[in-house]
Coordinates of C-alpha atoms in Angstrom, one line a residue:
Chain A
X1 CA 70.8 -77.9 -156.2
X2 CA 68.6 -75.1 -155.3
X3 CA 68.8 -71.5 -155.6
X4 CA 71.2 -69.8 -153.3
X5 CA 71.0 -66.3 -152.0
X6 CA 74.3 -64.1 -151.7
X7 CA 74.9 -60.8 -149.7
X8 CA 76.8 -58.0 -151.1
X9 CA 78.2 -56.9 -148.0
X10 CA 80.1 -53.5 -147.8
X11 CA 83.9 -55.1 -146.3
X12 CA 84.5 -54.0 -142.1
X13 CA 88.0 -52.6 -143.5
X14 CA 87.2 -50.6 -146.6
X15 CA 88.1 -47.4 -144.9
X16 CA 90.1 -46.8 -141.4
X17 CA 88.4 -43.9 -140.0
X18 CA 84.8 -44.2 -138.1
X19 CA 82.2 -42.4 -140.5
X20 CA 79.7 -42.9 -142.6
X21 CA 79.5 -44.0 -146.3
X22 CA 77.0 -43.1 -149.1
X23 CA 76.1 -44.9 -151.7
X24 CA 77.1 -42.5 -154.7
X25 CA 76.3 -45.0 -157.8
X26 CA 74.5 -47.9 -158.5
X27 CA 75.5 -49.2 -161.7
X28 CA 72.9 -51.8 -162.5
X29 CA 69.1 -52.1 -161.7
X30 CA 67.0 -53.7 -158.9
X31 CA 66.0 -57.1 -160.3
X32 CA 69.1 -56.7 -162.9
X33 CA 71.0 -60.2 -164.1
X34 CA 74.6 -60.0 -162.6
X35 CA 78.0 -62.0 -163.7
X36 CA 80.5 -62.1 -160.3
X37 CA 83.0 -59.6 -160.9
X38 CA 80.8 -56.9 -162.2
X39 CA 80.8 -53.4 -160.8
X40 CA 77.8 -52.9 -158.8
X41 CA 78.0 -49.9 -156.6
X42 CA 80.1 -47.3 -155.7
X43 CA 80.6 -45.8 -152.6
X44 CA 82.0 -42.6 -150.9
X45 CA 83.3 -42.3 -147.2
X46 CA 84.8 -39.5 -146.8
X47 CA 85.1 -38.0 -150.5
X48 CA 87.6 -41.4 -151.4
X49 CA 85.2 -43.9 -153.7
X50 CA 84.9 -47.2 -153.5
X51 CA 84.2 -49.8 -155.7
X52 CA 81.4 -52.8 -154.9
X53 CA 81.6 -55.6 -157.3
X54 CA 79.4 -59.0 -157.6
X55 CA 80.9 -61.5 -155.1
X56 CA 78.0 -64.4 -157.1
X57 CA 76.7 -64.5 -160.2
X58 CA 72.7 -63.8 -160.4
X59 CA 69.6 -61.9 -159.9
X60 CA 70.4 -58.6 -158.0
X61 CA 67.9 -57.2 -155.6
X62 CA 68.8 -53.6 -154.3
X63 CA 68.7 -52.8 -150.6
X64 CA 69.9 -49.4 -150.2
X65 CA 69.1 -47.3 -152.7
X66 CA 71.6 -44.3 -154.3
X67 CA 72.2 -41.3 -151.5
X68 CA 71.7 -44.4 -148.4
X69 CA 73.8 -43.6 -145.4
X70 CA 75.7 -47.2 -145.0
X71 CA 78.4 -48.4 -142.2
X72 CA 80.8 -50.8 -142.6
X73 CA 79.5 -54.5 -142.4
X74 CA 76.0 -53.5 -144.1
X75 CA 74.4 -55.9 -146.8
X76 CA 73.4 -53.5 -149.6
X77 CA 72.0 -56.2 -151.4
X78 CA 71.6 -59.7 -153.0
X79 CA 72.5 -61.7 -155.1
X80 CA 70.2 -64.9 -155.8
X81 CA 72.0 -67.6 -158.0
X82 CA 69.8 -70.0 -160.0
X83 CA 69.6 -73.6 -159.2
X84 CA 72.0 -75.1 -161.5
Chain B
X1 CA 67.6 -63.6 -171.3
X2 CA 67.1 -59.9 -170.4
X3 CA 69.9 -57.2 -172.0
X4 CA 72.3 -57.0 -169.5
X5 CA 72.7 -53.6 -168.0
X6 CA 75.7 -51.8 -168.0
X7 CA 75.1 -48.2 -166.8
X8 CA 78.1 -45.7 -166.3
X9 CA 78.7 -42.5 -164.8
X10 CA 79.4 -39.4 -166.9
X11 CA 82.8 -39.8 -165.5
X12 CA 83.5 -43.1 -166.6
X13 CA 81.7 -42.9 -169.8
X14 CA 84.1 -39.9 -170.4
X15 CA 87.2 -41.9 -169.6
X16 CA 85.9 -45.0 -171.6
X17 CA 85.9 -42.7 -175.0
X18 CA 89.0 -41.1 -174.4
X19 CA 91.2 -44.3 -173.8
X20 CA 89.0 -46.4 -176.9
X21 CA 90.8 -43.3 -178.8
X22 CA 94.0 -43.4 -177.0
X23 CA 94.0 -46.6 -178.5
X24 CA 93.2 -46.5 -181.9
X25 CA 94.9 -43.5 -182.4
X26 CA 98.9 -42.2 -180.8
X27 CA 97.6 -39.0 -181.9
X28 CA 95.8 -38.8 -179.1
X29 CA 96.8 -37.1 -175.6
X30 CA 95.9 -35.6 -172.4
X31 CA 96.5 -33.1 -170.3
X32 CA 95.5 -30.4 -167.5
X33 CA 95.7 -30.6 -163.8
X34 CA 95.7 -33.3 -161.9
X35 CA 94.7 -35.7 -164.7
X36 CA 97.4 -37.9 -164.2
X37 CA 97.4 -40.5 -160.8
X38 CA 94.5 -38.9 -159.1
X39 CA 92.5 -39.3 -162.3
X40 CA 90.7 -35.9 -162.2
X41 CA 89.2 -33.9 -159.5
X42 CA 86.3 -35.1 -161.1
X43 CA 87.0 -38.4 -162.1
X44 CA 87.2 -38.6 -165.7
X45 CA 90.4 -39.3 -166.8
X46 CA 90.4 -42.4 -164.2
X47 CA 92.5 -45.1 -165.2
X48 CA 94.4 -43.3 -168.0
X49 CA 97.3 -42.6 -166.4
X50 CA 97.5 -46.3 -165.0
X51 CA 97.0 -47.7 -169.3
X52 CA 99.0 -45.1 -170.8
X53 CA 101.7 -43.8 -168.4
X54 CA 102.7 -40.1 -168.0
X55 CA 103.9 -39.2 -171.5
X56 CA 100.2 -39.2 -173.2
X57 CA 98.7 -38.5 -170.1
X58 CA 100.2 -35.1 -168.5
X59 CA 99.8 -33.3 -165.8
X60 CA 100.6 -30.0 -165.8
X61 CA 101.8 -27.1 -163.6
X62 CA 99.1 -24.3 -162.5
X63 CA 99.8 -22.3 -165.7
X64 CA 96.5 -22.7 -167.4
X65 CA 98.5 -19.8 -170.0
X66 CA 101.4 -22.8 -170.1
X67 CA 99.1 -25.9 -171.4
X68 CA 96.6 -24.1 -173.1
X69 CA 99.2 -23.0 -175.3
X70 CA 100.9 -25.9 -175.6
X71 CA 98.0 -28.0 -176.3
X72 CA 96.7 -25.5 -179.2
X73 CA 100.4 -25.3 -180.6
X74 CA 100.5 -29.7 -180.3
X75 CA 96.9 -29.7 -182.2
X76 CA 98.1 -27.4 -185.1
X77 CA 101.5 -29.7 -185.6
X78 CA 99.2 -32.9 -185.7
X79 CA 98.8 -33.7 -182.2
X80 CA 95.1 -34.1 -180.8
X81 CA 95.2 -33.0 -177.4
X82 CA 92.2 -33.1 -174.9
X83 CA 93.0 -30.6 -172.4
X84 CA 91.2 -30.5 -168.8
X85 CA 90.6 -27.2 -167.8
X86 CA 89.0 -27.8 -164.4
X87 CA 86.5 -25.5 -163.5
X88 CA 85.3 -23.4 -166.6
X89 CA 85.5 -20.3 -164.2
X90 CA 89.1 -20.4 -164.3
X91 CA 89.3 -19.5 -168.5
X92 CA 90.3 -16.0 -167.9
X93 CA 93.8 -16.3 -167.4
X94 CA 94.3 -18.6 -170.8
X95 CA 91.9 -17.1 -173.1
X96 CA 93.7 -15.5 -175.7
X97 CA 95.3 -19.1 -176.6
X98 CA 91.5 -19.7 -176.9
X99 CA 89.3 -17.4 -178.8
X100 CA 92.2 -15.5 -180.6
X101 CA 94.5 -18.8 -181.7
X102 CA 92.4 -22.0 -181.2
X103 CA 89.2 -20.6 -182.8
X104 CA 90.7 -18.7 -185.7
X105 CA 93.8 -20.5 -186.9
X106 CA 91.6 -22.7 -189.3
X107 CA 90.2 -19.6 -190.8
X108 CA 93.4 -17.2 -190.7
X109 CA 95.5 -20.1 -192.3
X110 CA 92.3 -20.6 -195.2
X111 CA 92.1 -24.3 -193.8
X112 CA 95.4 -24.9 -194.3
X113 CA 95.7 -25.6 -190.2
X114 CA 93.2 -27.7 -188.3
X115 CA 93.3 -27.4 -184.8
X116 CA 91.7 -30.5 -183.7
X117 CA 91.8 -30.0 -180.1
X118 CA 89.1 -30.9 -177.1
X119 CA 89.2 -28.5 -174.3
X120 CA 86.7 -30.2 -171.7
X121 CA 85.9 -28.2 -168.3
X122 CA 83.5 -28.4 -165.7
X123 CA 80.4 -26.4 -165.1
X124 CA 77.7 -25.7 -162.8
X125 CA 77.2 -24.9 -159.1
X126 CA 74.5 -26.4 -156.6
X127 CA 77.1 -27.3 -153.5
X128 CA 77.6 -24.4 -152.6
X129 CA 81.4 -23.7 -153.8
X130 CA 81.0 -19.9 -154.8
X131 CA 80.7 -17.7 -157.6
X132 CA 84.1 -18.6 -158.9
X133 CA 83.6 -22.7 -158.6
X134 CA 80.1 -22.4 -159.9
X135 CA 79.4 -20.7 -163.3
X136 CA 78.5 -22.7 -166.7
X137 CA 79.5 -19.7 -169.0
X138 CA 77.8 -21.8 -172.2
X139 CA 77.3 -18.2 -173.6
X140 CA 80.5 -17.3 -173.3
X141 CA 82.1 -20.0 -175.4
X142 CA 79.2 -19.7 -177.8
X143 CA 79.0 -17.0 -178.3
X144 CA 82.9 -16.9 -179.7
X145 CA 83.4 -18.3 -183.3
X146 CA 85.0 -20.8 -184.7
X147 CA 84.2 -23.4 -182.1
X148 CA 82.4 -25.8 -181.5
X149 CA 80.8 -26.2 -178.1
X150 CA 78.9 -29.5 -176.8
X151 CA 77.1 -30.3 -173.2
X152 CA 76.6 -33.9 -172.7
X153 CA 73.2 -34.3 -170.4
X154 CA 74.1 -38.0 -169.8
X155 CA 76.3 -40.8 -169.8
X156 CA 75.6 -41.9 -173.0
X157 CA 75.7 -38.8 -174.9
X158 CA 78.9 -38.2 -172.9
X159 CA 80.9 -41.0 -174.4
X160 CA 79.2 -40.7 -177.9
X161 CA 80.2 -36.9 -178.0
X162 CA 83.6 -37.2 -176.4
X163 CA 84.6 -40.1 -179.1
X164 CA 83.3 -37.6 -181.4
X165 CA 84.8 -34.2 -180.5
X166 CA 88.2 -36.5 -180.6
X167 CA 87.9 -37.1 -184.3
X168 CA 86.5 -33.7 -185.1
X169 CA 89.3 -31.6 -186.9
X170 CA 87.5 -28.5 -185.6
X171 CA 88.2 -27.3 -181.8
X172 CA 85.7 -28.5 -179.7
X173 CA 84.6 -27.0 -176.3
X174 CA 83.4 -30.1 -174.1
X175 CA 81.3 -28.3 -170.6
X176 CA 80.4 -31.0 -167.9
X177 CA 78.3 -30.6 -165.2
X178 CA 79.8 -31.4 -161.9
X179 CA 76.2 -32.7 -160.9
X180 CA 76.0 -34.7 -163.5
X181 CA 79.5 -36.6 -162.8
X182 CA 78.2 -39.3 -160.4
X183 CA 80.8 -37.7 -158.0
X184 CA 78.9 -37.9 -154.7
X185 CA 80.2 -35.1 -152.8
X186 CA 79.1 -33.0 -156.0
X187 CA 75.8 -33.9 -155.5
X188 CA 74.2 -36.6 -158.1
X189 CA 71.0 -36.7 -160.6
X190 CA 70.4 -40.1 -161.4
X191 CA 69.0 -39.8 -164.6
X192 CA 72.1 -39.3 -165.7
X193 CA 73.4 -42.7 -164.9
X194 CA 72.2 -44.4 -168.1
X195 CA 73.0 -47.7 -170.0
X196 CA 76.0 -47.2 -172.3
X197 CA 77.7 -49.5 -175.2
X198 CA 81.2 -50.9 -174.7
X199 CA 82.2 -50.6 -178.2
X200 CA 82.9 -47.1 -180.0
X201 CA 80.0 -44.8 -181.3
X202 CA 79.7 -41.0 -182.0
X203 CA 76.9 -38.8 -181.0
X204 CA 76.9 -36.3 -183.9
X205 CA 77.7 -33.0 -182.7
X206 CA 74.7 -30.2 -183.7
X207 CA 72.1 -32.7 -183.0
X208 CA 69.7 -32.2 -180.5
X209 CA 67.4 -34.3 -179.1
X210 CA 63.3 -34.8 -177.9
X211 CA 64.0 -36.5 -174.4
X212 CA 60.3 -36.4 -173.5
X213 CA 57.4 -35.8 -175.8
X214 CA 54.5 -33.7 -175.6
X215 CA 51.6 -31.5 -177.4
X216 CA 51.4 -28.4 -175.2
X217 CA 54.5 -26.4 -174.9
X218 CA 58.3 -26.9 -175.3
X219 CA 61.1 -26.8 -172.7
X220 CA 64.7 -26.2 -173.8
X221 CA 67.7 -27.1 -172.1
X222 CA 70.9 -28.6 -171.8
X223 CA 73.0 -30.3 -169.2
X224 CA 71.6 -30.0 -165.6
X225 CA 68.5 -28.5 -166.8
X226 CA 67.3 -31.2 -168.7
X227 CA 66.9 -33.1 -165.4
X228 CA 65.4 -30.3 -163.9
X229 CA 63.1 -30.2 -167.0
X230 CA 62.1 -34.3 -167.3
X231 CA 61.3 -33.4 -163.6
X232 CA 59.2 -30.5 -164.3
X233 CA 57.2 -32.5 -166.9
X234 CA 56.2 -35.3 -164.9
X235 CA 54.7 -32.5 -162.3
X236 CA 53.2 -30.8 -165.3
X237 CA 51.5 -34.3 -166.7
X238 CA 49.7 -34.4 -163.6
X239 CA 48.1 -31.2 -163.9
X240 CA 47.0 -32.1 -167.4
X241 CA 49.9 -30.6 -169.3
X242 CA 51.8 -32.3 -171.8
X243 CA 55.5 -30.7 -172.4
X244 CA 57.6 -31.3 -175.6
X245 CA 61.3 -31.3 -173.8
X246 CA 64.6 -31.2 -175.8
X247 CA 67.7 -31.4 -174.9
X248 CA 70.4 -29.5 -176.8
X249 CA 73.3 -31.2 -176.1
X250 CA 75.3 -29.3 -178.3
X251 CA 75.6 -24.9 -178.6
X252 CA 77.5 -24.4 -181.1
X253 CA 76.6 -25.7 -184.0
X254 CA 73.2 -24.8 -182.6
X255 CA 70.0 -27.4 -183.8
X256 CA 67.9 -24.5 -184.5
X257 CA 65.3 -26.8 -186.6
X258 CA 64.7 -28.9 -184.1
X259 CA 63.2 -26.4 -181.8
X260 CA 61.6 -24.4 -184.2
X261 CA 59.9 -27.5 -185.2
X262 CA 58.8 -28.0 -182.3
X263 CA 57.5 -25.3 -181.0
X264 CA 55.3 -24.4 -184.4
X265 CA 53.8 -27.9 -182.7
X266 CA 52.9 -26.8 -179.1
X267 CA 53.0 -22.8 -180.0
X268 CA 54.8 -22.4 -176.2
X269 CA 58.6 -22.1 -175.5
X270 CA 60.8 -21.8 -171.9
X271 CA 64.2 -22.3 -172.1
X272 CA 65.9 -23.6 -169.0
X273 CA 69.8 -22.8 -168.4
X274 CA 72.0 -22.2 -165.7
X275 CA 73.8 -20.3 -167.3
X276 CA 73.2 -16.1 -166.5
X277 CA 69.9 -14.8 -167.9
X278 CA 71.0 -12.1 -169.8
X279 CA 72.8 -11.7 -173.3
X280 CA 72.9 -15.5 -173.3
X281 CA 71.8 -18.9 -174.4
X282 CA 68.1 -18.4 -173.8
X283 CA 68.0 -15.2 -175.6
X284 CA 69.7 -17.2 -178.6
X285 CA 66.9 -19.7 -178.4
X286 CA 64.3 -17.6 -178.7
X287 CA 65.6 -15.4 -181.1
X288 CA 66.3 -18.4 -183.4
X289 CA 62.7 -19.0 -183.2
X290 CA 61.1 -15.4 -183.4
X291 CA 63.3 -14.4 -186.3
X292 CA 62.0 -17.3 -188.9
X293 CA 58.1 -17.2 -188.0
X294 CA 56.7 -15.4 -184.8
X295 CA 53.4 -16.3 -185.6
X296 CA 53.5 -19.9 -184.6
X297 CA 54.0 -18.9 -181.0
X298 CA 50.6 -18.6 -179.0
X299 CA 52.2 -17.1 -175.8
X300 CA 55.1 -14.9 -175.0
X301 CA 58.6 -17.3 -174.5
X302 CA 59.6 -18.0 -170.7
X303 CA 62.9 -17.8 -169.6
X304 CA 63.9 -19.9 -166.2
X305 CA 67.7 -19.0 -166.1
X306 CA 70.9 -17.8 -163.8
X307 CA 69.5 -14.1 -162.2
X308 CA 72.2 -11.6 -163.1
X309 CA 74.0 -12.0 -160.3
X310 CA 77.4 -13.5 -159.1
X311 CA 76.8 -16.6 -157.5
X312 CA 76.4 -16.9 -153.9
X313 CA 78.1 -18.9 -151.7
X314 CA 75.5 -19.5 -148.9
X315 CA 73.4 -22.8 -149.3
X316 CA 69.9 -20.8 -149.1
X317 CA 70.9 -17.8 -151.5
X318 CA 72.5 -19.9 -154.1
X319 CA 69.3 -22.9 -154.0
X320 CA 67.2 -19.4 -154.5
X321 CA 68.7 -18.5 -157.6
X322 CA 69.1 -21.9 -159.2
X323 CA 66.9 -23.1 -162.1
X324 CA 64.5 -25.5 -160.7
X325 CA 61.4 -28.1 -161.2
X326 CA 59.2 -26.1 -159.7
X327 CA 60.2 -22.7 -161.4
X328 CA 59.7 -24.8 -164.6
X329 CA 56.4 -25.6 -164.2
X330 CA 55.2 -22.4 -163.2
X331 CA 56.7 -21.0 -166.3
X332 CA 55.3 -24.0 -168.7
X333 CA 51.8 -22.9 -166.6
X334 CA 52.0 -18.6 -167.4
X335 CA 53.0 -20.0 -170.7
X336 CA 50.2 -22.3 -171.6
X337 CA 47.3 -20.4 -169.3
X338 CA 47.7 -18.1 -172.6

């Protein structure tokens, strides 16, 4: 099977009100080896925080960096799993 | 197979220590306001209240009087108590519970009492929340004996010196910076974002530590500032300067070796703190370096600290008076063009 590329996607219904989000934290490094379930990001709309977690297991590459304006529906990064 | 990284917030590494203690030992309890559901304005006592319910994780009424004094009466009958006092301006109303109970009890009672309690508070300004949201007072609480006083610059350090201010018998004053938190509408440095172990560990309390090495001058500082210093010596590499920068991370008991031992190597010293100029921190450090050997400094000791001032409110006036990168290196350059 080859290698399959994920996108961590921030969800179109994390918060209700029309602003923008920022990406406070990234808890892991561009290029970093993830497990699906681990906290990734976190994010702030609005002074509430959210929590991003791995939706695949794999090789993380970054999109928007700590301090990015994001929207909902944005692909802050990826998540390429090795060819099992 | 790569290590895999598991970097925290300040925030969470905080919470992490506290409930690894909550559950090793019943002792073990918090309080202050809003620590409870919310999890802390700041967010470091997240997830305690959901794990250990409201009885060992309390909040409290607006009486800072009220649960200061409770928690110094709980520590002295047994109980080790980490209190939240939320911004480090707001001490006034509760300090006689403080410096006049807390601090001297041990001494007054000839060790018979410990009072093993962690008072942790926030510190720092930079987001414009006014002069009585935005002090660090580090002077103030070390200048007071019979405390111990620690300023975590990182995540790491955070959770190694909170699991260690929990054990200590002694009272220990825990100051966070707010911009240090990972709390994005506080404003967040990176660096302090770092890779921390799951398990337990202790940071020992009255060590500093060399964060960056160098042959031409030393910077000391502590919380913020050490950012603001690791910044200042990147700039400074490029203009062929090489700066020696430590990090306290804890006041009182003060690492007064390590600086002096450094600076006999470099012969330059600026001390960086946010905390007001005078009768303060930076005095200390020099004096603590003057008093056991003036002749290994080459150039009189810089000083990039809080002006005199109570802190303003408006964006520009408050960025002015801030310790900075670039204030840094131009005191690391009158320094070293000696």
């Amino acid at each position: 099977m080859s290698s399959a590329v994920h996108q961590v996607t921030i969800p179109i219904d994390l918060w209700e009100e029309e602003v923008e989000a920022v990406i406070t934290t990234w808890f892991v490094s561009d290029a970093a080896e993830v497990d699906k379930g681990d906290l990734l990001a976190e994010i702030m709309a609005e002074k509430i925080q959210f929590e991003i977690v791995a939706p695949a297991t794999g090789t993380l590459v970054i999109v928007k960096h700590q301090d990015q304006l994001i929207d909902k529906g944005d692909v802050i990064a990826t998540i390429t799993s090795a060819p099992d | 197979m790569p290590t895999k990284d598991r970097k925290l917030t300040v925030a969470r590494a905080m919470a992490e220590a506290m409930s690894q203690e909550m559950r090793l030992d019943e002792r073990v309890f918090v309080m202050g306001e809003d620590v409870g559901p919310l999890g802390g304005v700041f967010g470091n006592t997240r997830g305690l209240f959901e794990e250990f319910g409201a009885e060992r994780v309390r909040d409290t009424p607006i009486s800072e009087t009220a649960f200061m004094g409770a928690a110094v009466g709980a520590a002295a009958d047994g109980m080790r108590p980490i209190v939240e006092l939320m911004f480090v301006d707001f001490f006034g109303v509760c300090f006689d519970a403080i410096y006049n109970l807390m601090a001297k009890n041990t001494y007054f009672s000839g060790g018979n009492v410990n009072v093993p309690a962690v008072i942790m508070t926030s510190t720092g300004g930079g987001y414009s929340d006014g002069g009585q949201h935005s002090q660090c007072l580090y002077g103030t609480f070390a200048h007071l004996p019979g405390m111990k006083v620690v300023v975590p610059s990182n995540a790491f350090d955070a959770k190694g010196m909170m699991t260690a201010a929990i054990r200590d018998n002694s009272p220990v004053i825990y100051m966070f910076h707010k911009g240090l938190q990972g709390m994005g509408w506080l404003g967040t440095e990176a660096g302090a974002t770092v890779n921390v172990p799951e398990e337990e560990y202790t940071v020992n309390i009255g060590k500093a530590a060399t964060v960056s090495e160098g042959e031409d001058v030393t910077i000391v500082s502590l919380g913020m500032g050490v950012h603001h210093s690791l910044h200042a010596a990147a700039l400074l590499y490029e203009q062929g300067v090489s700066a020696d920068v430590i990090d306290l991370r804890t006041l009182v008991p003060l690492d007064r070796d390590h600086i002096f031992n450094s600076v006999k190597k470099t012969g330059r010293l600026v001390v960086v703190d946010e905390d007001y100029q005078s009768y303060g921190v930076s005095g200390e450090i020099i004096a603590s370096v003057v008093e056991r050997d003036i002749s290994i400094l080459r150039a009189p000791p810089q000083r990039v600290a809080y002006p005199d001032i109570p802190i303003p409110f408006a964006h520009h006036m408050e960025q002015w008076a801030l310790p900075n990168a670039e204030k840094i290196v131009r005191a690391c350059l009158r320094a070293t063009s000696n």
